[in-house]
Coordinates of C-alpha atoms in Angstrom, one line a residue:
Chain A
M1 CA 87.4 39.8 77.0
N2 CA 91.9 40.1 77.2
T3 CA 92.6 41.4 74.0
N4 CA 90.7 43.9 75.0
A5 CA 91.7 45.0 78.3
S6 CA 95.2 44.8 76.6
T7 CA 94.1 47.1 73.8
R8 CA 92.4 48.9 76.0
D9 CA 95.3 49.6 78.5
V10 CA 97.6 50.5 75.7
V11 CA 95.9 53.1 73.7
N12 CA 95.8 54.8 77.8
V13 CA 98.9 54.8 78.4
A14 CA 100.0 56.0 74.6
A15 CA 97.5 58.6 75.2
F16 CA 98.9 59.4 78.9
G17 CA 102.5 59.1 77.3
V18 CA 101.9 61.7 74.3
T19 CA 100.4 64.5 76.1
A20 CA 102.4 64.5 78.9
L21 CA 105.4 64.1 77.1
C22 CA 103.7 67.4 74.8
A23 CA 103.7 68.9 78.2
A24 CA 106.8 68.8 79.0
L25 CA 107.7 69.8 75.9
T26 CA 106.1 73.5 76.6
L27 CA 108.0 73.7 79.3
G28 CA 110.9 72.6 78.4
I29 CA 111.1 75.0 75.4
L30 CA 110.5 77.9 78.0
F31 CA 113.5 76.7 80.3
F32 CA 115.8 76.8 77.6
I33 CA 114.6 80.2 76.6
L34 CA 115.4 81.4 79.6
G35 CA 118.8 79.3 80.7
Y36 CA 120.1 80.4 77.0
V37 CA 119.2 83.9 77.6
L38 CA 120.4 84.0 81.3
I39 CA 123.3 82.3 80.4
H40 CA 124.6 84.7 77.0
G41 CA 123.6 87.2 79.2
I42 CA 123.8 86.9 82.5
G43 CA 128.2 87.6 81.6
A44 CA 127.7 91.1 80.5
L45 CA 125.5 92.1 83.7
N46 CA 127.3 94.6 85.2
W47 CA 126.3 97.3 87.8
D48 CA 127.1 100.3 84.8
F49 CA 124.7 98.2 82.7
F50 CA 121.8 99.9 84.4
T51 CA 122.9 103.0 85.8
K52 CA 125.4 104.6 82.2
L53 CA 124.4 105.5 78.7
P54 CA 124.9 103.4 76.1
K55 CA 129.0 104.3 75.0
P56 CA 129.9 106.0 71.3
V57 CA 130.3 103.4 68.5
G58 CA 134.4 102.2 68.4
E59 CA 134.1 102.2 72.6
N60 CA 133.4 98.9 75.1
G61 CA 131.3 99.8 77.4
G62 CA 128.1 101.7 78.5
G63 CA 125.5 101.0 80.2
M64 CA 121.3 100.8 79.2
A65 CA 119.8 103.2 81.3
N66 CA 117.8 105.0 79.1
A67 CA 116.2 102.2 77.9
I68 CA 114.9 100.7 80.7
V69 CA 113.5 104.1 81.9
G70 CA 112.0 104.3 78.2
T71 CA 110.5 100.7 78.1
A72 CA 108.7 101.4 82.4
K73 CA 107.9 104.6 80.8
L74 CA 106.2 103.3 77.2
V75 CA 105.0 100.9 79.0
G76 CA 103.4 102.4 82.1
L77 CA 101.6 104.9 80.0
A78 CA 99.9 102.5 77.5
G79 CA 98.8 101.3 80.6
V80 CA 97.3 103.8 81.9
F81 CA 96.0 104.9 78.3
G82 CA 95.0 100.7 77.6
L83 CA 93.7 98.6 80.1
P84 CA 90.5 101.8 81.8
I85 CA 89.2 100.9 78.0
G86 CA 89.7 97.4 78.5
I87 CA 89.1 96.4 81.2
L88 CA 85.8 98.3 81.4
G89 CA 85.0 97.1 78.1
G90 CA 85.1 94.0 78.7
T91 CA 83.4 95.0 82.0
Y92 CA 81.2 95.5 80.0
L93 CA 81.1 92.0 78.0
A94 CA 80.6 90.6 80.3
E95 CA 78.2 91.9 83.2
Y96 CA 75.4 94.5 80.3
G97 CA 76.7 92.8 77.0
R98 CA 74.1 90.8 75.3
G99 CA 73.4 91.2 71.2
R100 CA 74.8 92.2 68.5
F101 CA 77.0 95.2 69.2
S102 CA 78.9 92.9 72.6
F103 CA 79.2 90.4 68.4
F104 CA 81.1 92.5 66.7
V105 CA 82.9 94.5 70.3
R106 CA 84.8 90.7 70.9
Y107 CA 85.4 90.4 67.0
A108 CA 86.2 93.4 66.6
A109 CA 89.2 92.7 70.1
D110 CA 90.6 89.2 68.1
V111 CA 90.7 90.1 65.3
I112 CA 92.9 93.0 66.4
N113 CA 94.7 90.9 68.5
G114 CA 95.9 88.6 65.4
V115 CA 96.8 92.4 63.4
P116 CA 100.9 91.9 63.7
S117 CA 102.7 94.2 65.2
I118 CA 103.9 96.2 62.6
V119 CA 100.7 97.3 61.3
V120 CA 99.8 99.0 64.3
G121 CA 102.9 100.8 64.1
I122 CA 102.1 102.3 61.3
V123 CA 98.8 102.8 62.4
A124 CA 100.0 104.7 64.9
Y125 CA 102.4 106.2 62.9
T126 CA 100.0 108.2 60.6
L127 CA 97.8 109.2 63.5
V128 CA 99.8 110.3 65.9
V129 CA 103.7 111.1 64.4
M130 CA 102.3 112.5 60.7
P131 CA 100.3 115.4 61.9
V132 CA 103.2 116.6 64.5
R133 CA 106.0 115.3 62.8
H134 CA 108.2 113.9 64.8
F135 CA 108.5 110.8 66.6
S136 CA 108.0 110.3 70.9
A137 CA 107.3 108.9 73.9
L138 CA 103.8 109.5 73.5
A139 CA 103.4 107.8 69.5
G140 CA 105.2 104.5 71.4
S141 CA 103.2 104.5 74.1
I142 CA 99.8 104.5 71.9
A143 CA 100.6 102.8 69.4
L144 CA 101.5 100.0 72.5
A145 CA 98.5 100.8 74.0
M146 CA 96.7 99.7 70.7
I147 CA 97.6 95.5 71.1
L148 CA 97.3 96.3 74.6
I149 CA 93.6 97.0 74.9
P150 CA 92.1 93.9 73.1
I151 CA 94.0 92.0 75.8
S152 CA 93.0 93.6 78.8
L153 CA 89.8 93.3 76.7
R154 CA 89.3 89.5 76.0
S155 CA 91.0 88.6 80.6
T156 CA 88.6 91.2 82.2
E157 CA 85.5 89.7 80.4
E158 CA 87.1 85.9 81.0
F159 CA 87.4 86.1 84.5
L160 CA 84.1 88.2 84.9
R161 CA 82.2 85.5 83.7
L162 CA 84.3 83.0 86.3
V163 CA 82.2 84.8 88.8
P164 CA 79.2 82.3 88.9
N165 CA 75.9 84.2 88.4
A166 CA 74.4 82.9 91.8
I167 CA 76.7 85.7 92.9
R168 CA 75.3 88.3 91.7
E169 CA 71.7 86.9 92.3
S170 CA 72.6 86.6 95.6
A171 CA 73.5 90.7 96.0
L172 CA 71.1 92.0 93.3
A173 CA 68.2 90.2 95.5
L174 CA 69.8 92.6 98.4
G175 CA 68.9 94.9 97.2
L176 CA 72.1 96.4 95.3
P177 CA 71.9 98.5 91.9
Q178 CA 73.6 97.0 89.6
W179 CA 76.2 99.2 89.3
K180 CA 77.2 98.3 93.3
V181 CA 77.3 94.6 92.9
I182 CA 79.8 94.5 90.0
L183 CA 81.9 96.9 92.2
F184 CA 81.7 95.7 95.0
V185 CA 80.6 92.2 95.0
V186 CA 81.7 90.6 91.0
Y187 CA 85.2 93.1 90.4
P188 CA 86.6 91.9 94.1
S189 CA 85.5 88.4 93.1
A190 CA 87.4 88.3 90.3
L191 CA 90.0 90.4 91.0
S192 CA 93.6 88.4 91.1
G193 CA 92.6 87.2 87.9
I194 CA 91.2 91.1 86.1
S195 CA 94.4 92.2 87.3
T196 CA 96.8 89.0 86.1
G197 CA 95.0 89.8 82.5
A198 CA 96.0 93.5 83.1
L199 CA 99.7 92.4 83.7
L200 CA 99.6 89.9 81.0
S201 CA 98.7 92.8 78.6
L202 CA 101.4 94.7 79.7
S203 CA 103.8 91.7 79.7
R204 CA 102.9 91.1 76.2
V205 CA 103.4 94.8 75.3
S206 CA 106.4 95.9 77.2
G207 CA 107.9 93.5 74.6
E208 CA 106.3 94.7 70.9
T209 CA 109.0 96.1 69.2
A210 CA 108.1 96.7 66.5
P211 CA 105.4 98.9 67.1
L212 CA 108.0 101.1 68.4
L213 CA 110.5 101.2 65.4
F214 CA 108.9 104.4 63.9
T215 CA 106.7 106.0 66.8
A216 CA 109.3 105.8 70.0
F217 CA 111.8 105.3 67.8
G218 CA 115.0 105.1 69.7
N219 CA 117.0 108.0 71.4
R220 CA 120.5 106.8 72.9
F221 CA 120.5 109.7 75.6
W222 CA 118.2 110.8 78.0
S223 CA 114.3 112.0 76.3
S224 CA 112.3 114.1 78.9
G225 CA 109.1 114.4 78.8
L226 CA 106.6 112.4 76.2
L227 CA 107.1 114.6 72.8
N228 CA 110.8 113.4 72.4
P229 CA 111.8 110.0 70.1
I230 CA 112.2 107.1 73.7
A231 CA 114.7 104.6 73.8
S232 CA 113.3 100.8 75.0
L233 CA 115.2 97.9 75.4
P234 CA 113.6 95.8 72.8
V235 CA 114.2 97.8 70.1
M236 CA 117.7 98.1 71.8
I237 CA 118.0 94.9 71.4
F238 CA 116.8 94.3 67.7
T239 CA 119.5 97.3 67.1
Y240 CA 122.1 96.0 68.7
S241 CA 121.8 92.1 67.5
I242 CA 122.3 93.6 64.2
A243 CA 124.8 95.3 64.7
P244 CA 128.7 93.9 63.6
Y245 CA 130.0 94.6 67.5
D246 CA 131.2 91.8 69.5
D247 CA 130.5 94.3 72.9
W248 CA 126.9 95.8 71.7
H249 CA 126.0 91.4 71.2
R250 CA 126.7 90.7 74.3
Q251 CA 125.1 94.3 75.9
A252 CA 122.1 93.0 73.7
W253 CA 122.1 89.6 75.7
A254 CA 121.9 91.8 78.5
A255 CA 119.1 92.9 78.0
A256 CA 117.1 90.7 76.6
L257 CA 117.2 88.7 80.3
V258 CA 116.3 92.5 81.7
L259 CA 113.5 92.9 79.5
L260 CA 112.3 89.2 80.9
M261 CA 113.4 89.8 84.1
L262 CA 111.3 92.7 84.9
V263 CA 108.8 91.0 83.6
L264 CA 109.0 88.1 85.5
L265 CA 109.7 90.2 89.1
A266 CA 106.5 91.8 87.9
N267 CA 104.4 88.8 87.7
V268 CA 105.1 86.5 90.6
G269 CA 105.2 90.2 92.4
A270 CA 101.4 90.1 91.1
R271 CA 100.6 86.4 92.2
L272 CA 102.0 86.7 95.8
M273 CA 100.0 90.1 96.7
L274 CA 97.1 88.7 94.8
R275 CA 96.1 85.5 97.2
R276 CA 92.8 85.8 98.3
R277 CA 89.8 84.1 98.5
T278 CA 88.2 84.7 94.5
Y279 CA 87.0 82.5 92.5
T280 CA 89.6 82.8 89.5
Chain B
M1 CA 47.0 101.1 99.0
D2 CA 45.4 99.7 96.2
L3 CA 42.4 100.9 95.2
M4 CA 40.5 97.9 94.7
N5 CA 41.8 96.1 97.8
P6 CA 41.8 98.8 100.5
S7 CA 43.0 96.4 103.1
A8 CA 45.1 93.9 101.5
L9 CA 48.6 92.5 103.0
G10 CA 50.5 90.0 102.6
I11 CA 51.7 89.1 98.9
Q12 CA 48.1 89.1 96.2
A13 CA 49.2 86.9 93.0
Q14 CA 47.0 87.4 90.1
N15 CA 46.8 85.9 86.1
V16 CA 50.7 85.9 85.9
K17 CA 52.2 84.6 83.5
A18 CA 56.4 84.2 83.1
W19 CA 58.1 83.1 79.9
F20 CA 61.8 82.9 79.1
G21 CA 62.0 83.9 75.5
A22 CA 59.6 82.9 73.6
K23 CA 58.8 79.8 75.9
E24 CA 55.2 80.8 78.0
V25 CA 56.4 78.9 81.5
L26 CA 54.5 80.3 83.6
H27 CA 50.3 79.8 82.4
G28 CA 48.2 82.6 84.8
L29 CA 48.6 81.7 88.1
S30 CA 46.6 83.7 90.9
L31 CA 47.4 82.5 94.8
E32 CA 47.8 84.8 98.1
V33 CA 50.1 84.9 100.9
L34 CA 49.0 86.0 103.8
P35 CA 50.9 88.6 106.1
K36 CA 53.6 86.2 108.8
H37 CA 52.8 83.1 107.3
V38 CA 54.3 80.2 105.8
V39 CA 53.0 79.3 101.9
A40 CA 55.4 75.9 100.5
I41 CA 55.4 75.3 96.2
I42 CA 55.6 72.1 95.9
G43 CA 55.5 70.6 92.1
P44 CA 57.9 68.0 89.9
S45 CA 61.3 70.1 88.6
G46 CA 60.6 72.7 85.7
C47 CA 56.4 72.9 86.8
G48 CA 57.2 77.3 86.8
K49 CA 58.3 77.0 90.9
S50 CA 61.4 79.2 91.0
T51 CA 59.8 81.0 88.1
F52 CA 57.2 81.9 89.9
I53 CA 58.9 83.4 93.1
R54 CA 61.3 84.8 91.7
C55 CA 58.6 86.8 90.1
L56 CA 57.8 88.6 93.6
N57 CA 60.5 89.3 94.0
R58 CA 61.8 90.7 89.9
M59 CA 64.2 88.4 89.7
H60 CA 63.5 86.9 86.8
E61 CA 63.6 89.6 84.9
V62 CA 67.1 89.6 85.0
V63 CA 67.4 86.8 83.5
P64 CA 67.9 87.7 79.7
G65 CA 65.1 87.5 77.7
A66 CA 62.4 86.9 80.6
R67 CA 59.7 88.3 81.2
M68 CA 56.1 88.6 82.5
E69 CA 52.4 89.6 83.0
G70 CA 49.8 89.7 85.3
R71 CA 49.3 91.5 88.6
I72 CA 51.4 91.0 91.8
L73 CA 50.9 93.6 94.9
L74 CA 53.0 93.3 97.6
D75 CA 50.6 95.2 101.3
G76 CA 48.0 96.1 97.9
E77 CA 51.3 97.6 95.3
D78 CA 51.7 96.3 91.9
V79 CA 55.2 95.1 92.3
S80 CA 55.4 96.5 88.5
Q81 CA 55.3 100.3 89.9
H82 CA 58.1 99.5 93.0
D83 CA 61.5 100.3 91.8
P84 CA 63.0 97.1 91.4
V85 CA 65.7 97.5 94.0
A86 CA 63.7 99.2 96.6
L87 CA 61.8 95.8 96.1
R88 CA 64.3 93.7 96.8
R89 CA 65.0 95.0 99.7
R90 CA 61.5 93.9 101.2
V91 CA 61.6 91.4 99.7
G92 CA 64.7 89.1 100.4
M93 CA 66.1 86.2 99.1
V94 CA 67.5 82.7 100.1
F95 CA 68.7 80.8 97.2
Q96 CA 69.7 76.6 96.4
K97 CA 72.8 76.5 97.0
P98 CA 74.9 79.2 99.7
Q99 CA 76.4 81.5 98.3
P100 CA 78.4 83.9 100.4
F101 CA 80.2 86.6 99.1
P102 CA 83.5 84.9 99.6
T103 CA 85.9 88.2 100.1
M104 CA 83.7 89.0 102.5
S105 CA 83.8 88.2 106.3
I106 CA 81.4 86.9 108.4
Y107 CA 80.0 90.0 109.6
D108 CA 81.1 91.6 106.1
N109 CA 78.6 89.4 104.4
V110 CA 76.0 90.1 107.1
A111 CA 76.7 94.0 106.8
S112 CA 76.9 93.8 102.8
G113 CA 73.5 94.7 102.4
L114 CA 73.6 97.4 105.1
K115 CA 77.1 98.1 103.9
L116 CA 77.0 98.4 100.2
N117 CA 73.3 100.9 100.6
G118 CA 75.2 104.0 102.1
L119 CA 75.1 102.9 106.5
R120 CA 78.7 103.5 108.3
S121 CA 80.0 101.2 110.5
G122 CA 79.9 101.2 113.8
P123 CA 77.5 100.4 117.5
Q124 CA 74.3 100.0 114.8
M125 CA 75.4 97.7 112.3
D126 CA 77.6 95.9 115.3
Q127 CA 73.8 95.3 116.5
I128 CA 72.0 94.4 113.9
V129 CA 74.9 91.7 112.5
E130 CA 74.0 90.3 115.7
E131 CA 71.0 91.0 115.5
S132 CA 70.7 89.0 112.0
L133 CA 73.3 86.1 113.4
H134 CA 71.1 85.4 116.8
A135 CA 67.5 85.6 114.1
A136 CA 69.5 82.8 111.7
A137 CA 70.8 80.6 115.1
L138 CA 74.1 81.3 113.8
W139 CA 75.6 83.8 116.2
D140 CA 77.0 81.0 119.0
E141 CA 78.5 79.8 116.2
V142 CA 80.2 82.2 114.6
K143 CA 80.5 84.4 117.6
D144 CA 84.3 84.9 118.1
T145 CA 85.0 83.9 114.7
L146 CA 83.5 86.7 112.8
G147 CA 86.2 88.2 111.2
K148 CA 87.4 84.6 108.9
P149 CA 85.8 84.2 105.8
G150 CA 82.0 83.4 105.3
T151 CA 83.3 80.8 103.0
S152 CA 85.0 79.1 105.9
L153 CA 81.6 77.8 107.4
S154 CA 80.0 74.4 106.9
G155 CA 77.5 74.2 104.2
G156 CA 74.7 74.0 106.7
Q157 CA 76.0 77.6 108.0
Q158 CA 76.7 78.7 105.2
Q159 CA 73.0 78.8 104.4
R160 CA 71.6 80.4 107.9
L161 CA 74.3 82.7 107.3
C162 CA 72.5 83.9 104.0
I163 CA 69.2 83.9 105.9
A164 CA 71.1 87.0 108.0
R165 CA 72.4 88.5 105.1
A166 CA 68.5 88.8 103.7
L167 CA 67.6 90.0 107.3
A168 CA 69.9 91.9 107.6
V169 CA 67.9 94.7 105.0
K170 CA 64.8 93.9 107.5
P171 CA 62.7 92.5 105.1
D172 CA 58.6 92.1 105.2
V173 CA 58.5 88.8 102.9
I174 CA 61.6 86.5 102.8
L175 CA 61.3 83.6 99.5
M176 CA 63.6 80.6 100.0
D177 CA 64.2 78.7 96.5
E178 CA 65.2 74.9 98.0
P179 CA 66.9 76.4 100.5
C180 CA 67.8 72.9 102.1
S181 CA 68.3 71.2 98.7
A182 CA 72.3 71.2 99.4
L183 CA 72.8 70.6 103.1
D184 CA 72.4 67.3 105.0
P185 CA 69.7 66.4 107.0
I186 CA 70.8 67.7 109.9
A187 CA 71.2 71.0 109.0
T188 CA 68.4 71.2 107.6
A189 CA 66.4 70.6 110.5
K190 CA 67.8 73.7 111.3
I191 CA 66.5 75.7 109.0
E192 CA 63.1 74.5 108.8
E193 CA 63.3 75.3 112.8
L194 CA 64.8 78.8 112.2
I195 CA 62.1 79.3 109.3
Y196 CA 59.0 78.1 112.2
A197 CA 60.6 80.8 114.2
L198 CA 61.1 83.5 111.9
K199 CA 57.1 82.7 110.7
K200 CA 56.5 85.0 113.7
S201 CA 58.7 88.1 111.9
Y202 CA 58.2 87.2 108.0
T203 CA 55.9 86.4 105.5
I204 CA 57.9 83.1 103.7
V205 CA 57.2 81.7 100.8
I206 CA 59.9 78.4 100.1
V207 CA 59.6 76.2 97.3
T208 CA 61.2 72.8 97.7
H209 CA 60.9 69.2 97.2
N210 CA 61.0 67.4 100.5
M211 CA 57.0 66.7 101.2
H212 CA 57.2 66.3 104.7
Q213 CA 59.3 69.3 105.2
A214 CA 56.2 71.2 103.1
A215 CA 54.3 69.2 105.4
R216 CA 56.4 70.5 108.8
V217 CA 57.0 74.8 108.1
S218 CA 53.9 75.6 106.7
D219 CA 50.8 77.8 107.1
E220 CA 49.3 76.6 103.0
T221 CA 51.0 74.5 100.2
A222 CA 50.2 75.9 96.5
F223 CA 51.0 72.4 94.0
F224 CA 51.9 73.4 90.6
L225 CA 51.5 71.2 87.9
M226 CA 54.0 72.3 84.6
G227 CA 52.8 76.5 85.0
E228 CA 49.5 75.8 86.3
L229 CA 48.5 75.7 89.4
V230 CA 46.8 72.5 89.8
E231 CA 45.4 73.3 94.1
F232 CA 46.1 75.7 96.7
G233 CA 45.4 75.6 100.0
A234 CA 45.8 74.5 104.3
T235 CA 48.8 72.1 104.2
S236 CA 47.0 69.6 106.2
Q237 CA 44.2 69.6 103.4
I238 CA 46.6 69.4 100.8
F239 CA 48.8 66.4 102.9
T240 CA 45.4 64.3 104.9
N241 CA 42.9 65.1 101.9
P242 CA 43.3 67.0 98.3
A243 CA 41.2 67.8 95.9
H244 CA 42.6 66.9 93.4
K245 CA 44.0 63.7 91.7
K246 CA 46.6 65.3 90.8
T247 CA 48.1 66.3 93.8
E248 CA 46.9 63.3 95.3
D249 CA 49.3 61.3 93.4
Y250 CA 52.4 63.4 93.4
I251 CA 52.7 63.8 97.3
S252 CA 52.0 60.1 97.5
G253 CA 54.8 59.4 95.3
R254 CA 53.0 57.9 92.6
F255 CA 54.8 60.8 90.0
G256 CA 57.3 63.6 89.9

């Protein structure tokens, strides 16, 4: 009996130790990345970075104002195109979807989630860039939307499924049509989850580089409208970090820091705004 | 009005069968609920009590793969001819677990059925909310906190809130699916008093696992067993002098 008890204790302690270690490791990696980017980026960060255009090669200084605005434009537009499709599609899967069609939609979304993002870039290149023979913000945001749709679709579905069925039944039993039940009872109950999912999908695509390389392309100047090539932070980070100039390396770190901060701010902000009585 | 039963009010269930997928759970039940009576349905778990009352307001068909056969007449009209949404406004339902809408205040919970069906806020809405909370014996406890979340109430209060919510749409019939199974004895006693008071204005069908509750609140009792109606009659007779051996065994606690 005694030996059994001590073996059990050892196994218990070991299991606790291993799982706790892995949890700490995950957190450690996150803080390592944040810290590393912060240390390298903070030095190159100044007011010019947010307000000035990039300087010509060989000249120090300048900033990435065009790329910051460009990323906002690309991601915002990707959200406008992709979020309605993702959220409504996810609503279909959770609230109406049964049977074979839903199975295929779900499966397709998971497959697209696993496709390397450069492939999505090539698709957008073929569909949008080739016909007009011009790189554009529109092409870039369509590429990002294609990545965003399956993510927001699946997260919307998951969060809607967390709303207890009894809530839906209570509302139906009051003599409400199903669309009102979804719109006024189920959506509000899952609001914070759905918005968190939407935000995560936006965060995810705001860091995508590969699909932008031959759709939005890049631009060292301001880009007007949607039909011109446009700069973005990830592509700038990519271009600047592989260039042979020290000043560009520092600016790439600063761009990485700004991108991280923007994503972090958006997430924390939304969390604070959405502290409500919901299930998710 | 159904031409076969020109004067039939209340609920008549005729040979009701129900399925979940290929599994038949009700094997042809017939029973009648008189207007402004309370009928209790008793029987062991899985005997089809809940399924039966969910057929009455067509909530059964909401479950994927579920279907029913037979006729259910509400005041002489076949419920299958009704629009289910309109039917459910006439046949309200209270569920086992109190389930206030989590994002709504106490007031909005009660008003939800009306609001979402297009009634504007205003004195009329205020009046219906107050009446419904009075009828559910909750008004005195919440009249100063109507803006608080419905989920901030205790379990028993939440269940009365759900009853008020069902009453606000002015149904003729109220179905209760084990409304006290998640409540403590004091809250249960309050709900039972409430059922007694509601009987004056509403027809009530209540599913319960509690024999004493059935005996206390109902006029008639139906005993279900494995999807069949074993016995249906005046509550006093079912509990004192049941016609069937199985009924007697069940209510005396010998099985089930």
